[in-house]
Amino acid sequence: MSTAHDNARVIDRLAREHERSAQVRATARQALRNSGSATDRKYLTMAERGYGVPHLISAGCDPDIARRIVSGRTG
């Protein structure tokens, strides 16, 4: 019984962390979208559609910027 309860707590914690992480990525991407160029918006759109870092790099995005866009970090 204790193991099931512990597992449920872990699942709940992971779900909350995932939700916060998704919110942080969405906020960072919105900030980049508002302040970026048309090319930056293209890369953001690609990332939002599920393309990863290699795809952004092959489309011409700087590797460091591609990693930041996909992870949701700004600055």
mmCIF file of C-alpha atoms in Angstrom:
data_model
loop_
_atom_site.group_PDB
_atom_site.id
_atom_site.type_symbol
_atom_site.label_atom_id
_atom_site.label_comp_id
_atom_site.label_asym_id
_atom_site.label_seq_id
_atom_site.Cartn_x
_atom_site.Cartn_y
_atom_site.Cartn_z
ATOM 1 C CA MET A 1 0.000 0.000 0.000
ATOM 2 C CA SER A 2 2.797 2.384 0.884
ATOM 3 C CA THR A 3 4.558 1.727 -2.415
ATOM 4 C CA ALA A 4 1.433 2.585 -4.416
ATOM 5 C CA HIS A 5 1.028 5.788 -2.407
ATOM 6 C CA ASP A 6 4.691 6.686 -2.938
ATOM 7 C CA ASN A 7 4.376 6.010 -6.660
ATOM 8 C CA ALA A 8 1.298 8.227 -6.870
ATOM 9 C CA ARG A 9 3.159 11.053 -5.117
ATOM 10 C CA VAL A 10 6.106 10.710 -7.487
ATOM 11 C CA ILE A 11 3.794 10.741 -10.503
ATOM 12 C CA ASP A 12 2.014 13.846 -9.184
ATOM 13 C CA ARG A 13 5.328 15.613 -8.572
ATOM 14 C CA LEU A 14 6.604 14.762 -12.051
ATOM 15 C CA ALA A 15 3.352 15.980 -13.605
ATOM 16 C CA ARG A 16 3.644 19.320 -11.763
ATOM 17 C CA GLU A 17 7.283 19.706 -12.818
ATOM 18 C CA HIS A 18 6.395 18.928 -16.431
ATOM 19 C CA GLU A 19 3.577 21.496 -16.354
ATOM 20 C CA ARG A 20 5.889 24.181 -14.908
ATOM 21 C CA SER A 21 8.534 23.338 -17.483
ATOM 22 C CA ALA A 22 6.005 23.641 -20.301
ATOM 23 C CA GLN A 23 4.854 27.011 -18.931
ATOM 24 C CA VAL A 24 8.432 28.279 -18.746
ATOM 25 C CA ARG A 25 9.111 27.176 -22.329
ATOM 26 C CA ALA A 26 5.907 28.819 -23.555
ATOM 27 C CA THR A 27 6.719 32.091 -21.784
ATOM 28 C CA ALA A 28 10.283 32.140 -23.084
ATOM 29 C CA ARG A 29 9.162 31.393 -26.623
ATOM 30 C CA GLN A 30 6.546 34.148 -26.460
ATOM 31 C CA ALA A 31 9.195 36.631 -25.301
ATOM 32 C CA LEU A 32 11.463 35.599 -28.169
ATOM 33 C CA ARG A 33 8.582 35.813 -30.622
ATOM 34 C CA ASN A 34 7.719 39.358 -29.507
ATOM 35 C CA SER A 35 11.283 40.650 -29.724
ATOM 36 C CA GLY A 36 12.735 38.541 -32.522
ATOM 37 C CA SER A 37 13.131 38.905 -36.243
ATOM 38 C CA ALA A 38 11.093 37.073 -38.872
ATOM 39 C CA THR A 39 13.829 34.441 -39.061
ATOM 40 C CA ASP A 40 13.690 33.928 -35.286
ATOM 41 C CA ARG A 41 9.924 33.500 -35.514
ATOM 42 C CA LYS A 42 10.438 30.872 -38.229
ATOM 43 C CA TYR A 43 12.711 28.873 -35.912
ATOM 44 C CA LEU A 44 10.257 29.263 -33.022
ATOM 45 C CA THR A 45 7.451 27.977 -35.205
ATOM 46 C CA MET A 46 9.569 24.990 -36.188
ATOM 47 C CA ALA A 47 10.308 24.231 -32.517
ATOM 48 C CA GLU A 48 6.633 24.549 -31.599
ATOM 49 C CA ARG A 49 5.775 22.058 -34.332
ATOM 50 C CA GLY A 50 8.111 19.533 -32.743
ATOM 51 C CA TYR A 51 11.293 19.955 -34.744
ATOM 52 C CA GLY A 52 14.423 19.419 -32.688
ATOM 53 C CA VAL A 53 17.814 21.090 -32.519
ATOM 54 C CA PRO A 54 19.283 19.238 -35.547
ATOM 55 C CA HIS A 55 16.378 20.365 -37.728
ATOM 56 C CA LEU A 56 16.744 24.004 -36.658
ATOM 57 C CA ILE A 57 20.486 23.894 -37.306
ATOM 58 C CA SER A 58 19.984 22.394 -40.762
ATOM 59 C CA ALA A 59 17.500 25.203 -41.489
ATOM 60 C CA GLY A 60 20.272 27.711 -40.763
ATOM 61 C CA CYS A 61 19.787 28.476 -37.080
ATOM 62 C CA ASP A 62 22.878 29.010 -34.922
ATOM 63 C CA PRO A 63 23.438 25.852 -32.803
ATOM 64 C CA ASP A 64 23.458 27.718 -29.468
ATOM 65 C CA ILE A 65 20.292 29.593 -30.338
ATOM 66 C CA ALA A 66 18.638 26.380 -31.543
ATOM 67 C CA ARG A 67 19.364 24.719 -28.198
ATOM 68 C CA ARG A 68 17.982 27.734 -26.307
ATOM 69 C CA ILE A 69 14.816 27.833 -28.410
ATOM 70 C CA VAL A 70 14.119 24.131 -27.979
ATOM 71 C CA SER A 71 14.821 24.221 -24.232
ATOM 72 C CA GLY A 72 12.873 27.466 -23.801
ATOM 73 C CA ARG A 73 15.664 29.558 -22.326
ATOM 74 C CA THR A 74 16.156 33.195 -23.248
ATOM 75 C CA GLY A 75 19.191 35.401 -22.892
#
